[in-house]
GROMACS .gro file of C-alpha atoms in nm:
model
  211
    1MET     CA    1  -1.759  -1.461   0.808
    2HIS     CA    2  -1.622  -1.305   0.474
    3ALA     CA    3  -1.939  -1.056   0.454
    4LEU     CA    4  -1.900  -0.967   0.803
    5CYS     CA    5  -1.529  -0.895   0.753
    6ALA     CA    6  -1.607  -0.687   0.448
    7ALA     CA    7  -1.829  -0.462   0.648
    8ARG     CA    8  -1.614  -0.441   0.952
    9LEU     CA    9  -1.255  -0.423   0.845
   10HIS     CA   10  -1.118  -0.122   0.666
   11PHE     CA   11  -0.864  -0.336   0.475
   12ALA     CA   12  -1.121  -0.449   0.225
   13PRO     CA   13  -0.904  -0.688   0.011
   14PHE     CA   14  -0.804  -0.891   0.301
   15CYS     CA   15  -1.159  -1.018   0.401
   16GLY     CA   16  -1.014  -1.347   0.555
   17ILE     CA   17  -0.949  -1.137   0.847
   18SER     CA   18  -1.205  -1.099   1.119
   19SER     CA   19  -1.202  -0.809   1.359
   20HIS     CA   20  -1.364  -1.019   1.617
   21ARG     CA   21  -1.149  -1.108   1.929
   22ASP     CA   22  -1.085  -1.489   1.976
   23PRO     CA   23  -1.314  -1.639   2.232
   24ARG     CA   24  -0.990  -1.761   2.432
   25ARG     CA   25  -0.897  -1.400   2.463
   26ARG     CA   26  -1.238  -1.321   2.620
   27ARG     CA   27  -1.211  -1.601   2.856
   28ALA     CA   28  -0.860  -1.521   2.959
   29ARG     CA   29  -0.945  -1.158   3.026
   30HIS     CA   30  -1.242  -1.266   3.256
   31SER     CA   31  -1.018  -1.511   3.434
   32GLY     CA   32  -0.747  -1.246   3.493
   33VAL     CA   33  -0.505  -1.440   3.262
   34THR     CA   34  -0.345  -1.270   2.950
   35LEU     CA   35  -0.334  -1.439   2.616
   36THR     CA   36  -0.011  -1.616   2.565
   37SER     CA   37   0.218  -1.541   2.292
   38HIS     CA   38   0.167  -1.898   2.181
   39ALA     CA   39  -0.226  -1.841   2.132
   40GLU     CA   40  -0.142  -1.520   1.961
   41ARG     CA   41   0.102  -1.715   1.713
   42ILE     CA   42  -0.185  -1.958   1.658
   43MET     CA   43  -0.436  -1.667   1.576
   44ILE     CA   44  -0.189  -1.509   1.327
   45ALA     CA   45  -0.144  -1.861   1.162
   46GLN     CA   46  -0.509  -1.875   1.131
   47ILE     CA   47  -0.542  -1.525   0.989
   48VAL     CA   48  -0.272  -1.606   0.723
   49THR     CA   49  -0.432  -1.954   0.625
   50HIS     CA   50  -0.784  -1.779   0.592
   51THR     CA   51  -0.649  -1.523   0.377
   52PRO     CA   52  -0.837  -1.518   0.018
   53THR     CA   53  -0.643  -1.665  -0.267
   54TYR     CA   54  -0.686  -1.336  -0.459
   55VAL     CA   55  -0.473  -1.153  -0.202
   56TRP     CA   56  -0.187  -1.349  -0.293
   57ALA     CA   57  -0.256  -1.306  -0.671
   58LEU     CA   58  -0.241  -0.933  -0.600
   59LEU     CA   59   0.092  -0.991  -0.433
   60ALA     CA   60   0.224  -1.201  -0.727
   61PHE     CA   61   0.092  -0.909  -0.984
   62LEU     CA   62   0.284  -0.648  -0.782
   63LEU     CA   63   0.589  -0.855  -0.772
   64TYR     CA   64   0.572  -0.899  -1.140
   65ARG     CA   65   0.520  -0.533  -1.218
   66GLY     CA   66   0.803  -0.457  -0.979
   67ALA     CA   67   1.036  -0.700  -1.166
   68LEU     CA   68   0.938  -0.515  -1.491
   69ALA     CA   69   1.015  -0.185  -1.339
   70SER     CA   70   1.373  -0.299  -1.256
   71ARG     CA   71   1.476  -0.289  -1.613
   72ASP     CA   72   1.526  -0.005  -1.867
   73ARG     CA   73   1.264  -0.023  -2.124
   74GLU     CA   74   1.061   0.202  -2.335
   75ILE     CA   75   0.666   0.223  -2.223
   76ALA     CA   76   0.378   0.419  -2.308
   77MET     CA   77   0.327   0.737  -2.115
   78ARG     CA   78  -0.014   0.647  -2.011
   79ALA     CA   79   0.098   0.298  -1.878
   80LEU     CA   80   0.310   0.500  -1.609
   81PHE     CA   81  -0.014   0.593  -1.432
   82ILE     CA   82  -0.118   0.248  -1.371
   83ILE     CA   83   0.095   0.127  -1.083
   84PRO     CA   84   0.086   0.478  -0.898
   85ALA     CA   85  -0.297   0.476  -0.924
   86VAL     CA   86  -0.308   0.106  -0.793
   87MET     CA   87  -0.094   0.177  -0.508
   88ILE     CA   88  -0.268   0.496  -0.411
   89GLY     CA   89  -0.600   0.301  -0.427
   90LEU     CA   90  -0.464   0.042  -0.200
   91SER     CA   91  -0.362   0.293   0.071
   92LEU     CA   92  -0.672   0.484   0.053
   93SER     CA   93  -0.890   0.161   0.113
   94SER     CA   94  -0.701   0.161   0.446
   95MET     CA   95  -0.810   0.495   0.575
   96SER     CA   96  -1.134   0.619   0.699
   97GLY     CA   97  -1.253   0.947   0.854
   98HIS     CA   98  -1.415   0.753   1.126
   99GLY     CA   99  -1.099   0.654   1.296
  100ALA     CA  100  -0.862   0.821   1.553
  101LEU     CA  101  -0.786   1.101   1.311
  102GLY     CA  102  -1.145   1.183   1.189
  103GLY     CA  103  -1.131   1.392   0.876
  104GLY     CA  104  -0.756   1.485   0.958
  105VAL     CA  105  -0.652   1.172   0.811
  106TRP     CA  106  -0.667   1.302   0.462
  107ALA     CA  107  -0.450   1.608   0.582
  108VAL     CA  108  -0.192   1.360   0.738
  109TRP     CA  109  -0.203   1.142   0.430
  110GLY     CA  110  -0.155   1.451   0.200
  111LEU     CA  111   0.134   1.578   0.404
  112GLY     CA  112   0.317   1.240   0.363
  113VAL     CA  113   0.238   1.258  -0.003
  114LEU     CA  114   0.396   1.608  -0.046
  115ALA     CA  115   0.693   1.507   0.163
  116GLY     CA  116   0.765   1.176  -0.048
  117ALA     CA  117   0.707   1.349  -0.374
  118VAL     CA  118   0.941   1.646  -0.309
  119LEU     CA  119   1.203   1.419  -0.169
  120THR     CA  120   1.189   1.202  -0.474
  121TRP     CA  121   1.195   1.496  -0.710
  122ARG     CA  122   1.501   1.645  -0.548
  123LEU     CA  123   1.699   1.319  -0.527
  124ALA     CA  124   1.609   1.221  -0.883
  125GLY     CA  125   1.670   1.579  -1.007
  126GLY     CA  126   2.001   1.500  -1.188
  127VAL     CA  127   1.882   1.203  -1.366
  128PRO     CA  128   1.771   1.289  -1.727
  129VAL     CA  129   1.418   1.181  -1.849
  130VAL     CA  130   1.406   1.068  -2.212
  131VAL     CA  131   1.060   1.104  -2.373
  132ASP     CA  132   0.961   1.075  -2.736
  133ARG     CA  133   0.622   1.252  -2.753
  134ALA     CA  134   0.564   1.185  -3.107
  135ALA     CA  135   0.589   0.803  -3.048
  136GLY     CA  136   0.399   0.839  -2.723
  137ILE     CA  137   0.676   0.654  -2.517
  138VAL     CA  138   0.925   0.750  -2.256
  139LEU     CA  139   1.251   0.566  -2.168
  140HIS     CA  140   1.167   0.402  -1.820
  141ARG     CA  141   1.500   0.400  -1.620
  142GLY     CA  142   1.519   0.050  -1.421
  143SER     CA  143   1.515   0.066  -1.060
  144TRP     CA  144   1.423  -0.173  -0.772
  145VAL     CA  145   1.259   0.120  -0.580
  146PRO     CA  146   0.914   0.050  -0.712
  147LEU     CA  147   0.935  -0.320  -0.647
  148MET     CA  148   1.040  -0.232  -0.264
  149LEU     CA  149   0.761   0.036  -0.250
  150MET     CA  150   0.495  -0.212  -0.364
  151ILE     CA  151   0.605  -0.471  -0.119
  152ALA     CA  152   0.611  -0.209   0.152
  153ILE     CA  153   0.260  -0.105   0.102
  154PHE     CA  154   0.135  -0.447   0.079
  155CYS     CA  155   0.300  -0.575   0.394
  156THR     CA  156   0.201  -0.251   0.577
  157LYS     CA  157  -0.162  -0.309   0.477
  158TYR     CA  158  -0.136  -0.672   0.579
  159ALA     CA  159   0.034  -0.592   0.906
  160VAL     CA  160  -0.219  -0.329   1.003
  161ALA     CA  161  -0.511  -0.559   0.921
  162VAL     CA  162  -0.365  -0.819   1.147
  163ALA     CA  163  -0.296  -0.596   1.421
  164THR     CA  164  -0.638  -0.431   1.412
  165ALA     CA  165  -0.810  -0.760   1.388
  166MET     CA  166  -0.647  -0.888   1.707
  167HIS     CA  167  -0.632  -0.531   1.880
  168PRO     CA  168  -0.936  -0.347   1.767
  169GLU     CA  169  -0.858  -0.079   2.007
  170LEU     CA  170  -0.581   0.042   1.791
  171GLN     CA  171  -0.818   0.187   1.539
  172GLN     CA  172  -0.885   0.469   1.796
  173ASN     CA  173  -0.526   0.511   1.891
  174LEU     CA  174  -0.413   0.855   1.761
  175LEU     CA  175  -0.043   0.769   1.743
  176PHE     CA  176  -0.084   0.439   1.570
  177ALA     CA  177  -0.336   0.604   1.306
  178SER     CA  178  -0.110   0.892   1.251
  179ALA     CA  179   0.208   0.676   1.198
  180VAL     CA  180   0.032   0.431   0.945
  181THR     CA  181  -0.139   0.719   0.760
  182LEU     CA  182   0.189   0.918   0.729
  183LEU     CA  183   0.370   0.600   0.619
  184PHE     CA  184   0.104   0.511   0.339
  185GLY     CA  185   0.139   0.873   0.221
  186LEU     CA  186   0.528   0.867   0.202
  187PHE     CA  187   0.500   0.550   0.001
  188ASN     CA  188   0.249   0.717  -0.244
  189GLY     CA  189   0.449   1.036  -0.261
  190VAL     CA  190   0.758   0.842  -0.394
  191PHE     CA  191   0.530   0.710  -0.670
  192VAL     CA  192   0.386   1.048  -0.750
  193GLY     CA  193   0.721   1.214  -0.738
  194ARG     CA  194   0.859   0.966  -1.009
  195LEU     CA  195   0.542   1.025  -1.231
  196ALA     CA  196   0.581   1.412  -1.185
  197ARG     CA  197   0.915   1.402  -1.323
  198TYR     CA  198   0.805   1.195  -1.642
  199THR     CA  199   0.507   1.418  -1.689
  200ALA     CA  200   0.714   1.732  -1.655
  201ALA     CA  201   0.963   1.620  -1.927
  202TRP     CA  202   0.661   1.506  -2.128
  203LEU     CA  203   0.501   1.837  -2.116
  204ALA     CA  204   0.824   2.025  -2.186
  205GLN     CA  205   0.868   1.851  -2.535
  206PRO     CA  206   0.676   2.034  -2.804
  207ALA     CA  207   0.360   1.838  -2.910
  208PRO     CA  208   0.406   1.674  -3.240
  209ALA     CA  209   0.269   1.854  -3.546
  210ILE     CA  210  -0.069   1.734  -3.676
  211ALA     CA  211  -0.041   1.619  -4.035
   0.00000   0.00000   0.00000
């Protein structure tokens, strides 16, 4: 089932979730009886229990990194790119040009990224960014925002995977696809906006002289 899931489900990290409908749903449809909420709860429970262990390990890693981001600390400039890159990768793995939006999925996602980045830049514009280019470090201002965003992206991906596994027709629903794609873009845009502020401050400082 895992191999089939990897091929069928666009949320690749959560391969315990199958996009096949439950046989009970097919029998219920043929008999004119809709699937009960109790049966759907059973399906959701089965999906959760069949989620691979490494998915929960990923969540633990994100919680750890989010907790670190809540504290003021000095950090290497290059290390600031790790979490934004991971979050963008997770979001992009959920998108495809073969869905309801077609190739427009990238434009919708890009619009969300732009909106999130601009909003973050403007809201944090009054907070100074301290960098030490000679030492290769920046002073990372503690915030719970990265943790909340990481959890939001993880939960959104999981919810979308569950929803499309139970209701495959959602993959061709234009409104659903647009909302999810725009949401991923906004989340990623906040990371991009924060990173852009550090990068701008870094580039504004003169490069250290080479001995």
